[in-house]
Amino acid sequence: PYIDHIIAKKFEVCDNFMKYNWSCLCWNNKFEIIWEFESFYLCHCNYCRKDSWSSNWSNLFSNNAKLNWSKWGIDIKIYNLPKTKHTKCFCNNCGSALPYVIDWTIVVPTGSLDGKVDFQIDAHIFYKSRVSWYDSLNNTKKFDALPK
């Protein structure tokens, strides 16, 4: 049902909105989003940590976006966690997260962006639920590739 909302959603697009290209890992699903996004959150809730297999999930949120699918694979799946608003849309072939709509807001996983863009994080949400080691990340070694 959410995929239908994504495709049916129509917005006025201003000339000053940015256009970004996105895809899944296997390239079965490619899309562009034209928008000025309102929020960029890192979510630390238990659901997002499990969903991302990581310490947090990073998503962009927009009520003013236009989403165009340039290639829409047949293996798109949506999982709605019962009795919550937690939703995950993903490519059933490679598992990459894909955008979805909830309460008329487009939610876009930042990891599916093709190329580099300078997004600034607006906030950490559900921060009290963060993993115990999260605050020590700034003090860890950093490598540009897999260490030898």
Short mmCIF file of N, CA and C in Angstrom, two decimals:
data_model
loop_
_atom_site.label_atom_id
_atom_site.label_comp_id
_atom_site.label_asym_id
_atom_site.label_seq_id
_atom_site.Cartn_x
_atom_site.Cartn_y
_atom_site.Cartn_z
N PRO A 1 0.81 -1.21 0.00
CA PRO A 1 0.00 0.00 0.00
C PRO A 1 0.85 1.27 0.00
N TYR A 2 2.01 1.26 0.62
CA TYR A 2 2.83 2.46 0.68
C TYR A 2 3.44 2.80 -0.67
N ILE A 3 3.78 1.78 -1.47
CA ILE A 3 4.34 2.05 -2.80
C ILE A 3 3.33 2.83 -3.63
N ASP A 4 2.06 2.46 -3.56
CA ASP A 4 1.02 3.20 -4.29
C ASP A 4 1.00 4.66 -3.86
N HIS A 5 1.16 4.91 -2.56
CA HIS A 5 1.18 6.29 -2.07
C HIS A 5 2.39 7.04 -2.59
N ILE A 6 3.53 6.37 -2.69
CA ILE A 6 4.74 7.03 -3.17
C ILE A 6 4.54 7.48 -4.61
N ILE A 7 4.01 6.61 -5.43
CA ILE A 7 3.86 6.94 -6.84
C ILE A 7 2.75 7.96 -7.05
N ALA A 8 1.69 7.86 -6.28
CA ALA A 8 0.56 8.75 -6.47
C ALA A 8 0.79 10.14 -5.88
N LYS A 9 1.78 10.27 -5.02
CA LYS A 9 1.98 11.54 -4.34
C LYS A 9 2.46 12.61 -5.32
N LYS A 10 1.76 13.73 -5.36
CA LYS A 10 2.09 14.82 -6.27
C LYS A 10 2.42 16.07 -5.44
N PHE A 11 3.46 16.75 -5.85
CA PHE A 11 3.86 17.97 -5.16
C PHE A 11 4.18 19.05 -6.17
N GLU A 12 4.05 20.28 -5.76
CA GLU A 12 4.57 21.38 -6.55
C GLU A 12 6.07 21.43 -6.31
N VAL A 13 6.83 21.56 -7.37
CA VAL A 13 8.28 21.58 -7.25
C VAL A 13 8.78 22.95 -7.65
N CYS A 14 9.49 23.59 -6.75
CA CYS A 14 10.05 24.91 -7.02
C CYS A 14 11.36 24.77 -7.78
N ASP A 15 11.74 25.83 -8.48
CA ASP A 15 12.98 25.81 -9.26
C ASP A 15 14.22 25.66 -8.39
N ASN A 16 14.16 26.07 -7.13
CA ASN A 16 15.34 26.03 -6.29
C ASN A 16 15.51 24.71 -5.54
N PHE A 17 14.67 23.73 -5.80
CA PHE A 17 14.82 22.43 -5.16
C PHE A 17 15.98 21.68 -5.81
N MET A 18 16.63 20.82 -5.03
CA MET A 18 17.75 20.02 -5.51
C MET A 18 17.25 18.69 -6.05
N LYS A 19 17.98 18.14 -7.00
CA LYS A 19 17.66 16.83 -7.57
C LYS A 19 18.78 15.86 -7.19
N TYR A 20 18.41 14.72 -6.62
CA TYR A 20 19.38 13.72 -6.19
C TYR A 20 19.03 12.38 -6.83
N ASN A 21 20.06 11.61 -7.18
CA ASN A 21 19.86 10.27 -7.73
C ASN A 21 20.17 9.23 -6.66
N TRP A 22 19.36 8.19 -6.66
CA TRP A 22 19.45 7.14 -5.65
C TRP A 22 19.30 5.79 -6.34
N SER A 23 19.79 4.73 -5.70
CA SER A 23 19.60 3.37 -6.22
C SER A 23 19.85 2.37 -5.12
N CYS A 24 19.43 1.14 -5.39
CA CYS A 24 19.76 0.06 -4.47
C CYS A 24 21.09 -0.56 -4.90
N LEU A 25 21.60 -1.47 -4.12
CA LEU A 25 22.91 -2.06 -4.36
C LEU A 25 22.98 -2.85 -5.67
N CYS A 26 21.91 -3.53 -6.05
CA CYS A 26 21.91 -4.33 -7.28
C CYS A 26 21.44 -3.53 -8.49
N TRP A 27 21.07 -2.28 -8.31
CA TRP A 27 20.61 -1.37 -9.36
C TRP A 27 19.28 -1.80 -9.97
N ASN A 28 18.54 -2.70 -9.35
CA ASN A 28 17.22 -3.06 -9.84
C ASN A 28 16.22 -1.94 -9.61
N ASN A 29 16.51 -1.06 -8.67
CA ASN A 29 15.63 0.05 -8.34
C ASN A 29 16.44 1.33 -8.37
N LYS A 30 16.05 2.25 -9.24
CA LYS A 30 16.71 3.54 -9.35
C LYS A 30 15.64 4.62 -9.31
N PHE A 31 15.95 5.72 -8.65
CA PHE A 31 14.97 6.79 -8.56
C PHE A 31 15.68 8.11 -8.36
N GLU A 32 14.94 9.16 -8.64
CA GLU A 32 15.44 10.51 -8.36
C GLU A 32 14.43 11.19 -7.47
N ILE A 33 14.95 12.04 -6.62
CA ILE A 33 14.08 12.80 -5.74
C ILE A 33 14.42 14.26 -5.93
N ILE A 34 13.39 15.04 -6.15
CA ILE A 34 13.53 16.48 -6.29
C ILE A 34 12.90 17.08 -5.04
N TRP A 35 13.73 17.75 -4.23
CA TRP A 35 13.18 18.28 -3.01
C TRP A 35 14.13 19.21 -2.30
N GLU A 36 13.55 19.81 -1.32
CA GLU A 36 14.28 20.49 -0.26
C GLU A 36 13.83 19.76 0.99
N PHE A 37 14.65 18.89 1.54
CA PHE A 37 14.21 18.08 2.66
C PHE A 37 14.15 18.89 3.95
N GLU A 38 13.24 18.50 4.80
CA GLU A 38 13.03 19.24 6.04
C GLU A 38 13.87 18.71 7.19
N SER A 39 14.16 17.41 7.20
CA SER A 39 14.83 16.82 8.37
C SER A 39 15.79 15.71 7.97
N PHE A 40 16.88 15.63 8.69
CA PHE A 40 17.84 14.53 8.56
C PHE A 40 18.10 14.03 9.98
N TYR A 41 17.60 12.83 10.27
CA TYR A 41 17.70 12.29 11.61
C TYR A 41 18.50 11.00 11.63
N LEU A 42 19.24 10.82 12.71
CA LEU A 42 19.84 9.53 13.04
C LEU A 42 18.97 8.95 14.15
N CYS A 43 18.35 7.81 13.87
CA CYS A 43 17.43 7.21 14.83
C CYS A 43 18.12 6.07 15.57
N HIS A 44 18.04 6.12 16.89
CA HIS A 44 18.69 5.12 17.74
C HIS A 44 17.67 4.19 18.42
N CYS A 45 16.43 4.19 17.97
CA CYS A 45 15.43 3.32 18.60
C CYS A 45 15.79 1.85 18.36
N ASN A 46 15.26 1.00 19.19
CA ASN A 46 15.56 -0.43 19.08
C ASN A 46 15.18 -0.99 17.72
N TYR A 47 14.06 -0.53 17.15
CA TYR A 47 13.62 -1.03 15.86
C TYR A 47 14.61 -0.66 14.76
N CYS A 48 15.03 0.58 14.74
CA CYS A 48 15.97 1.03 13.69
C CYS A 48 17.33 0.39 13.84
N ARG A 49 17.77 0.17 15.06
CA ARG A 49 19.06 -0.51 15.24
C ARG A 49 19.00 -1.93 14.70
N LYS A 50 17.92 -2.65 14.98
CA LYS A 50 17.77 -4.01 14.45
C LYS A 50 17.65 -3.99 12.93
N ASP A 51 16.86 -3.05 12.44
CA ASP A 51 16.60 -2.92 11.01
C ASP A 51 17.87 -2.61 10.21
N SER A 52 18.74 -1.79 10.78
CA SER A 52 19.94 -1.36 10.07
C SER A 52 21.15 -2.25 10.37
N TRP A 53 21.02 -3.14 11.34
CA TRP A 53 22.13 -3.98 11.79
C TRP A 53 23.29 -3.11 12.23
N SER A 54 22.98 -1.96 12.82
CA SER A 54 23.99 -0.99 13.18
C SER A 54 23.56 -0.23 14.43
N SER A 55 24.29 0.82 14.76
CA SER A 55 24.00 1.60 15.95
C SER A 55 22.84 2.57 15.74
N ASN A 56 22.53 2.87 14.50
CA ASN A 56 21.45 3.81 14.20
C ASN A 56 21.04 3.69 12.74
N TRP A 57 19.93 4.31 12.42
CA TRP A 57 19.44 4.39 11.05
C TRP A 57 19.46 5.85 10.66
N SER A 58 19.88 6.19 9.44
CA SER A 58 19.89 7.59 9.02
C SER A 58 18.91 7.78 7.88
N ASN A 59 17.97 8.69 8.08
CA ASN A 59 16.92 8.94 7.10
C ASN A 59 16.69 10.43 6.91
N LEU A 60 16.33 10.77 5.68
CA LEU A 60 15.88 12.12 5.34
C LEU A 60 14.36 12.10 5.27
N PHE A 61 13.74 13.20 5.68
CA PHE A 61 12.29 13.29 5.69
C PHE A 61 11.85 14.52 4.91
N SER A 62 10.80 14.36 4.09
CA SER A 62 10.29 15.50 3.33
C SER A 62 8.79 15.40 3.13
N ASN A 63 8.14 16.54 3.30
CA ASN A 63 6.73 16.68 2.95
C ASN A 63 6.58 17.41 1.63
N ASN A 64 7.69 17.81 1.03
CA ASN A 64 7.67 18.64 -0.18
C ASN A 64 8.42 17.99 -1.33
N ALA A 65 8.51 16.70 -1.35
CA ALA A 65 9.34 16.02 -2.34
C ALA A 65 8.54 15.52 -3.52
N LYS A 66 9.25 15.31 -4.60
CA LYS A 66 8.70 14.62 -5.77
C LYS A 66 9.62 13.44 -6.04
N LEU A 67 9.06 12.26 -6.04
CA LEU A 67 9.83 11.03 -6.22
C LEU A 67 9.52 10.45 -7.59
N ASN A 68 10.56 10.25 -8.40
CA ASN A 68 10.42 9.65 -9.73
C ASN A 68 11.22 8.36 -9.78
N TRP A 69 10.55 7.26 -10.05
CA TRP A 69 11.25 5.98 -10.20
C TRP A 69 11.69 5.86 -11.65
N SER A 70 13.00 5.82 -11.90
CA SER A 70 13.48 5.64 -13.27
C SER A 70 13.61 4.15 -13.60
N LYS A 71 13.74 3.33 -12.59
CA LYS A 71 13.75 1.87 -12.76
C LYS A 71 13.15 1.29 -11.49
N TRP A 72 12.06 0.59 -11.65
CA TRP A 72 11.35 0.05 -10.50
C TRP A 72 11.35 -1.46 -10.61
N GLY A 73 12.15 -2.12 -9.77
CA GLY A 73 12.22 -3.57 -9.77
C GLY A 73 10.95 -4.20 -9.25
N ILE A 74 10.75 -5.43 -9.60
CA ILE A 74 9.54 -6.13 -9.16
C ILE A 74 9.70 -6.71 -7.77
N ASP A 75 10.91 -6.66 -7.24
CA ASP A 75 11.17 -7.27 -5.95
C ASP A 75 11.19 -6.28 -4.80
N ILE A 76 10.35 -5.27 -4.83
CA ILE A 76 10.26 -4.33 -3.72
C ILE A 76 9.34 -4.92 -2.67
N LYS A 77 9.80 -4.92 -1.44
CA LYS A 77 9.01 -5.43 -0.32
C LYS A 77 8.86 -4.34 0.72
N ILE A 78 7.76 -4.40 1.45
CA ILE A 78 7.51 -3.47 2.53
C ILE A 78 7.16 -4.27 3.78
N TYR A 79 7.80 -3.90 4.88
CA TYR A 79 7.48 -4.52 6.15
C TYR A 79 7.01 -3.44 7.11
N ASN A 80 5.83 -3.61 7.65
CA ASN A 80 5.28 -2.71 8.67
C ASN A 80 5.25 -3.47 9.98
N LEU A 81 6.01 -2.99 10.97
CA LEU A 81 6.02 -3.64 12.27
C LEU A 81 4.66 -3.42 12.93
N PRO A 82 3.94 -4.51 13.24
CA PRO A 82 2.59 -4.37 13.80
C PRO A 82 2.55 -3.48 15.05
N LYS A 83 1.50 -2.69 15.13
CA LYS A 83 1.20 -1.81 16.27
C LYS A 83 2.24 -0.71 16.46
N THR A 84 3.01 -0.40 15.40
CA THR A 84 3.98 0.71 15.46
C THR A 84 3.91 1.47 14.13
N LYS A 85 4.65 2.57 14.05
CA LYS A 85 4.80 3.28 12.78
C LYS A 85 6.09 2.87 12.08
N HIS A 86 6.79 1.88 12.62
CA HIS A 86 8.06 1.47 12.03
C HIS A 86 7.81 0.70 10.73
N THR A 87 8.40 1.20 9.66
CA THR A 87 8.24 0.63 8.33
C THR A 87 9.59 0.50 7.68
N LYS A 88 9.75 -0.54 6.88
CA LYS A 88 10.95 -0.67 6.07
C LYS A 88 10.53 -1.10 4.67
N CYS A 89 10.99 -0.35 3.69
CA CYS A 89 10.80 -0.70 2.29
C CYS A 89 12.17 -1.09 1.77
N PHE A 90 12.26 -2.22 1.08
CA PHE A 90 13.58 -2.69 0.66
C PHE A 90 13.51 -3.51 -0.62
N CYS A 91 14.65 -3.61 -1.29
CA CYS A 91 14.79 -4.45 -2.46
C CYS A 91 14.92 -5.89 -1.99
N ASN A 92 14.04 -6.74 -2.44
CA ASN A 92 14.07 -8.14 -2.02
C ASN A 92 15.24 -8.89 -2.64
N ASN A 93 15.87 -8.32 -3.66
CA ASN A 93 17.02 -8.97 -4.29
C ASN A 93 18.31 -8.72 -3.51
N CYS A 94 18.60 -7.45 -3.18
CA CYS A 94 19.86 -7.13 -2.51
C CYS A 94 19.68 -6.68 -1.06
N GLY A 95 18.46 -6.38 -0.64
CA GLY A 95 18.20 -5.98 0.74
C GLY A 95 18.36 -4.50 1.03
N SER A 96 18.75 -3.71 0.03
CA SER A 96 18.94 -2.27 0.24
C SER A 96 17.63 -1.60 0.64
N ALA A 97 17.74 -0.66 1.56
CA ALA A 97 16.57 0.10 1.98
C ALA A 97 16.16 1.07 0.88
N LEU A 98 14.86 1.26 0.72
CA LEU A 98 14.29 2.13 -0.29
C LEU A 98 13.33 3.11 0.37
N PRO A 99 12.99 4.20 -0.32
CA PRO A 99 12.09 5.18 0.29
C PRO A 99 10.67 4.64 0.44
N TYR A 100 9.96 5.24 1.38
CA TYR A 100 8.57 4.88 1.60
C TYR A 100 7.85 6.12 2.13
N VAL A 101 6.53 6.01 2.23
CA VAL A 101 5.72 7.11 2.72
C VAL A 101 5.00 6.66 3.98
N ILE A 102 5.04 7.52 4.98
CA ILE A 102 4.26 7.29 6.20
C ILE A 102 3.66 8.63 6.61
N ASP A 103 2.38 8.64 6.86
CA ASP A 103 1.68 9.88 7.21
C ASP A 103 1.97 11.00 6.21
N TRP A 104 2.01 10.69 4.95
CA TRP A 104 2.25 11.63 3.85
C TRP A 104 3.61 12.30 3.90
N THR A 105 4.56 11.66 4.56
CA THR A 105 5.94 12.12 4.58
C THR A 105 6.79 11.07 3.88
N ILE A 106 7.62 11.51 2.93
CA ILE A 106 8.54 10.58 2.29
C ILE A 106 9.75 10.41 3.20
N VAL A 107 10.10 9.17 3.47
CA VAL A 107 11.27 8.83 4.27
C VAL A 107 12.28 8.18 3.33
N VAL A 108 13.49 8.75 3.28
CA VAL A 108 14.51 8.28 2.35
C VAL A 108 15.75 7.85 3.12
N PRO A 109 16.15 6.58 2.99
CA PRO A 109 17.39 6.14 3.64
C PRO A 109 18.60 6.79 2.96
N THR A 110 19.45 7.42 3.74
CA THR A 110 20.57 8.16 3.15
C THR A 110 21.59 7.26 2.48
N GLY A 111 21.67 6.01 2.86
CA GLY A 111 22.64 5.09 2.27
C GLY A 111 22.39 4.77 0.81
N SER A 112 21.21 5.06 0.30
CA SER A 112 20.91 4.75 -1.10
C SER A 112 21.27 5.89 -2.05
N LEU A 113 21.82 6.97 -1.51
CA LEU A 113 22.23 8.11 -2.34
C LEU A 113 23.41 7.74 -3.23
N ASP A 114 23.32 8.09 -4.51
CA ASP A 114 24.44 7.90 -5.44
C ASP A 114 25.25 9.19 -5.47
N GLY A 115 26.51 9.12 -5.07
CA GLY A 115 27.35 10.32 -5.06
C GLY A 115 27.41 10.92 -3.67
N LYS A 116 28.17 12.01 -3.58
CA LYS A 116 28.36 12.68 -2.30
C LYS A 116 27.56 13.98 -2.25
N VAL A 117 26.93 14.19 -1.12
CA VAL A 117 26.21 15.43 -0.87
C VAL A 117 26.49 15.81 0.57
N ASP A 118 26.60 17.08 0.83
CA ASP A 118 26.88 17.57 2.17
C ASP A 118 25.62 17.76 2.98
N PHE A 119 25.04 16.69 3.48
CA PHE A 119 23.87 16.79 4.35
C PHE A 119 24.36 17.07 5.77
N GLN A 120 23.64 17.88 6.48
CA GLN A 120 23.93 18.14 7.88
C GLN A 120 22.86 17.48 8.73
N ILE A 121 23.28 16.70 9.71
CA ILE A 121 22.33 16.02 10.59
C ILE A 121 21.61 17.05 11.44
N ASP A 122 20.28 16.94 11.47
CA ASP A 122 19.48 17.85 12.29
C ASP A 122 19.41 17.40 13.74
N ALA A 123 19.32 16.08 13.94
CA ALA A 123 19.19 15.60 15.32
C ALA A 123 19.37 14.09 15.39
N HIS A 124 19.74 13.64 16.57
CA HIS A 124 19.68 12.23 16.94
C HIS A 124 18.33 12.05 17.62
N ILE A 125 17.58 11.05 17.20
CA ILE A 125 16.28 10.80 17.85
C ILE A 125 16.32 9.47 18.57
N PHE A 126 15.53 9.34 19.59
CA PHE A 126 15.53 8.18 20.49
C PHE A 126 16.95 7.93 21.02
N TYR A 127 17.63 9.03 21.33
CA TYR A 127 19.04 8.98 21.74
C TYR A 127 19.22 8.19 23.04
N LYS A 128 18.24 8.21 23.88
CA LYS A 128 18.34 7.46 25.14
C LYS A 128 18.46 5.95 24.89
N SER A 129 18.00 5.50 23.72
CA SER A 129 18.06 4.07 23.37
C SER A 129 19.36 3.69 22.67
N ARG A 130 20.31 4.63 22.52
CA ARG A 130 21.55 4.35 21.79
C ARG A 130 22.32 3.20 22.44
N VAL A 131 23.17 2.56 21.62
CA VAL A 131 24.03 1.49 22.14
C VAL A 131 25.06 2.10 23.08
N SER A 132 25.54 1.31 24.03
CA SER A 132 26.41 1.83 25.07
C SER A 132 27.72 2.40 24.54
N TRP A 133 28.21 1.91 23.43
CA TRP A 133 29.50 2.36 22.91
C TRP A 133 29.40 3.52 21.93
N TYR A 134 28.19 4.00 21.65
CA TYR A 134 28.01 5.02 20.62
C TYR A 134 28.79 6.31 20.91
N ASP A 135 28.75 6.78 22.13
CA ASP A 135 29.40 8.05 22.47
C ASP A 135 30.92 8.00 22.36
N SER A 136 31.49 6.81 22.31
CA SER A 136 32.96 6.70 22.20
C SER A 136 33.43 6.66 20.74
N LEU A 137 32.53 6.76 19.77
CA LEU A 137 32.91 6.67 18.36
C LEU A 137 33.90 7.76 17.93
N ASN A 138 33.78 8.96 18.47
CA ASN A 138 34.70 10.03 18.09
C ASN A 138 36.13 9.77 18.51
N ASN A 139 36.32 8.88 19.48
CA ASN A 139 37.66 8.60 19.99
C ASN A 139 38.31 7.38 19.35
N THR A 140 37.66 6.77 18.36
CA THR A 140 38.21 5.58 17.74
C THR A 140 39.08 5.94 16.53
N LYS A 141 39.95 5.00 16.16
CA LYS A 141 40.78 5.19 14.97
C LYS A 141 39.88 5.24 13.74
N LYS A 142 40.34 5.94 12.72
CA LYS A 142 39.58 6.04 11.48
C LYS A 142 40.48 5.69 10.31
N PHE A 143 39.97 4.87 9.39
CA PHE A 143 40.70 4.42 8.21
C PHE A 143 39.89 4.76 6.96
N ASP A 144 40.56 5.05 5.86
CA ASP A 144 39.87 5.30 4.60
C ASP A 144 39.56 4.01 3.85
N ALA A 145 40.09 2.91 4.31
CA ALA A 145 39.85 1.59 3.70
C ALA A 145 39.96 0.55 4.81
N LEU A 146 39.78 -0.70 4.47
CA LEU A 146 39.90 -1.78 5.42
C LEU A 146 41.34 -1.82 5.94
N PRO A 147 41.55 -1.79 7.28
CA PRO A 147 42.92 -1.78 7.79
C PRO A 147 43.64 -3.09 7.50
N LYS A 148 44.95 -2.97 7.36
CA LYS A 148 45.76 -4.18 7.05
C LYS A 148 46.23 -4.84 8.31
#
